[in-house]
């Protein structure tokens, strides 16, 4: 099976309107920026995006929000994005906020085929509304269900043609767990190498989880701007 695609544009041509997509990254670190940009250019609509955060106004998932391609966001942190705030407050965008640890575990559960888990996080808050709760050994817990997606966009430092992936430092973040929790995982890598060129002990995401892979060597190295008052 040939997993290598020629471009991000070819990859996103497979994404239908209304798809649910996991997008790796933490802030602007380790995001699949070429796949996001290509999806923006293609104009695919009605998307549900599962990502730690919503990017910033002019980069990352923020460009999809600005062009109104996102119907729903499932995320843990949504600061740094004024357009996200505007759409949410005006009722244009559906938002599900999830505590970050719960978010990671829901994705892991989706990839592992686990039907749900109990966590104390969020008990007694709005997070627990309309969810099953249970007391275990005297501690209150909330039942959380797994997160799965139609597609996962992941970013890795290096990958081979069989789809084995290696991440670099902080860019590892949510990418590996998301790669396991989607029906189709598409990886963009900075370096595409031949099978055997990666030490098996260094592989983080085995190729069995990756349906398609593409090389996108040029990346913007951005640092989020913050204003301190």
XYZ file of C-alpha atoms in Angstrom:
229
model
C 0.000 0.000 0.000
C 1.425 3.374 -1.027
C 0.798 5.780 1.846
C 2.714 8.752 0.446
C 0.717 11.664 -0.922
C 2.180 14.346 -3.152
C 0.775 17.318 -1.265
C -1.469 18.588 1.481
C -3.923 19.592 -1.230
C -4.244 15.972 -2.320
C -4.746 14.932 1.302
C -7.602 17.339 2.051
C -9.391 16.472 -1.184
C -10.479 13.356 0.743
C -12.200 15.378 3.500
C -15.975 15.806 3.004
C -18.124 18.605 4.344
C -19.325 17.879 7.877
C -16.297 15.766 8.823
C -14.953 15.507 12.373
C -11.206 16.126 12.456
C -8.682 15.848 15.283
C -5.824 18.314 14.852
C -2.638 17.892 16.862
C -0.656 20.646 18.481
C -0.328 22.651 21.666
C -0.696 26.368 21.093
C 1.151 26.827 17.819
C 3.677 24.065 18.508
C 3.400 20.850 16.525
C 0.331 21.832 14.532
C -0.325 20.301 11.083
C -0.189 23.747 9.516
C 0.059 22.660 5.861
C -2.993 20.412 6.128
C -4.919 23.193 7.889
C -3.911 25.719 5.229
C -4.902 23.369 2.412
C -8.252 22.643 4.070
C -8.822 26.389 4.368
C -8.031 26.919 0.687
C -10.344 24.087 -0.360
C -13.235 25.650 1.600
C -14.563 22.459 3.223
C -17.546 23.383 5.421
C -19.428 22.287 8.533
C -16.399 20.849 10.310
C -16.186 19.617 13.878
C -12.625 20.214 15.051
C -11.149 18.448 18.073
C -7.994 20.230 19.172
C -6.332 21.410 22.352
C -6.860 25.035 21.314
C -8.200 27.167 18.476
C -4.992 28.755 17.211
C -4.791 32.508 16.783
C -6.757 34.793 14.480
C -4.417 34.510 11.482
C -2.736 31.138 11.947
C -3.572 27.523 12.664
C -7.209 26.642 13.254
C -7.909 30.361 13.504
C -7.963 30.662 9.704
C -10.691 28.002 9.507
C -12.735 29.867 12.101
C -12.316 33.167 10.307
C -13.642 31.656 7.073
C -16.596 30.073 8.933
C -15.608 26.517 8.025
C -15.899 25.239 11.595
C -19.327 24.370 12.993
C -18.165 23.018 16.359
C -14.983 23.111 18.440
C -14.104 20.566 21.125
C -11.134 22.046 22.969
C -9.497 22.763 26.309
C -8.172 26.302 25.847
C -9.605 28.984 23.598
C -7.719 32.157 24.512
C -5.667 34.206 22.028
C -8.434 34.139 19.403
C -10.813 37.082 19.214
C -12.772 35.662 16.274
C -13.418 32.471 18.232
C -14.718 34.574 21.113
C -16.945 36.632 18.820
C -18.471 33.596 17.108
C -19.080 31.799 20.389
C -20.713 34.765 22.104
C -22.908 35.444 19.054
C -24.069 31.822 18.910
C -22.448 31.131 15.530
C -20.104 28.469 16.872
C -20.881 25.449 19.035
C -18.227 24.871 21.698
C -17.544 21.964 24.042
C -14.907 22.856 26.624
C -13.134 19.890 28.215
C -10.583 19.913 31.076
C -7.183 19.252 29.517
C -6.420 15.991 31.323
C -9.910 14.699 30.590
C -9.482 15.759 26.963
C -6.272 13.731 26.621
C -7.802 10.695 28.320
C -10.979 10.840 26.211
C -8.839 10.710 23.068
C -6.701 7.902 24.493
C -9.874 5.981 25.352
C -11.139 6.458 21.814
C -7.941 5.010 20.400
C -7.926 2.113 22.882
C -11.550 1.138 22.309
C -12.575 2.010 25.867
C -16.258 2.869 26.212
C -15.852 5.442 28.977
C -14.102 6.194 32.254
C -14.828 7.858 35.568
C -12.853 10.924 36.646
C -13.261 13.274 39.623
C -12.402 16.265 37.431
C -15.412 18.476 36.819
C -17.676 16.926 39.445
C -20.063 19.526 40.833
C -19.498 21.913 37.898
C -21.176 22.602 34.553
C -18.866 19.979 33.042
C -20.872 17.287 34.838
C -24.316 18.470 33.690
C -26.362 15.624 32.176
C -23.545 13.123 32.747
C -23.649 10.030 34.903
C -21.976 10.450 38.283
C -20.940 7.782 40.755
C -19.362 7.562 44.178
C -16.441 5.123 44.314
C -14.641 4.493 47.613
C -16.206 7.652 48.979
C -15.036 9.859 46.080
C -17.420 11.437 43.530
C -16.705 10.787 39.854
C -18.076 11.846 36.465
C -18.447 9.453 33.532
C -16.653 10.721 30.428
C -17.059 9.160 26.994
C -14.277 8.619 24.444
C -13.502 10.983 21.596
C -13.087 9.590 18.094
C -12.924 11.323 14.718
C -13.324 10.673 11.027
C -9.842 12.050 10.385
C -6.769 13.019 12.385
C -4.259 15.589 11.122
C -0.950 15.011 12.903
C 2.429 16.697 12.593
C 5.683 14.778 13.096
C 9.344 15.636 12.717
C 10.268 12.532 10.743
C 8.324 9.725 9.134
C 9.010 6.885 6.733
C 6.983 5.729 3.755
C 5.345 3.047 5.892
C 3.921 5.752 8.184
C 6.153 5.257 11.237
C 6.496 8.616 13.005
C 8.993 10.343 15.274
C 8.172 13.625 17.023
C 10.531 16.327 18.230
C 10.365 17.710 21.766
C 7.176 19.664 22.628
C 5.687 18.944 19.188
C 4.941 15.461 20.499
C 2.016 16.848 22.590
C -1.394 15.568 21.367
C -0.247 14.191 18.010
C 0.525 10.567 19.034
C -2.711 9.964 20.906
C -4.820 11.551 18.156
C -3.174 9.309 15.569
C -4.800 6.313 17.267
C -8.309 7.734 17.628
C -9.432 8.449 14.069
C -10.702 6.307 11.237
C -8.132 7.885 8.898
C -4.900 9.485 10.122
C -2.983 11.803 7.806
C 0.530 12.762 8.902
C 2.592 15.650 7.622
C 6.304 15.397 8.340
C 9.337 17.626 8.000
C 11.487 14.730 6.801
C 10.223 11.777 4.792
C 12.659 8.844 4.792
C 12.767 5.255 3.618
C 11.595 2.293 5.732
C 14.499 1.158 7.886
C 16.000 4.642 8.199
C 14.305 5.162 11.588
C 15.566 3.187 14.560
C 12.574 1.056 15.652
C 13.250 2.077 19.265
C 12.658 5.716 18.277
C 9.253 5.209 16.667
C 6.454 6.838 18.678
C 3.511 6.255 16.331
C 3.689 2.917 14.480
C 2.739 3.025 10.820
C -0.299 0.782 11.423
C -2.119 3.907 12.655
C -1.226 6.112 9.667
C -3.189 5.849 6.428
C -1.479 8.691 4.525
C 1.779 10.612 4.900
C 3.233 13.639 3.131
C 6.387 15.698 3.367
C 6.070 19.424 4.024
C 9.542 20.668 4.790
C 8.978 24.391 5.272
C 7.343 25.516 8.503
C 6.777 28.847 10.179
C 8.428 28.902 13.590
C 5.996 31.043 15.529
C 5.827 32.104 19.164
C 2.476 33.283 20.465
C 2.399 36.972 21.228
C 1.090 37.945 24.618
C 0.366 41.402 25.951
C 1.152 41.920 29.611
C -0.668 44.809 31.289
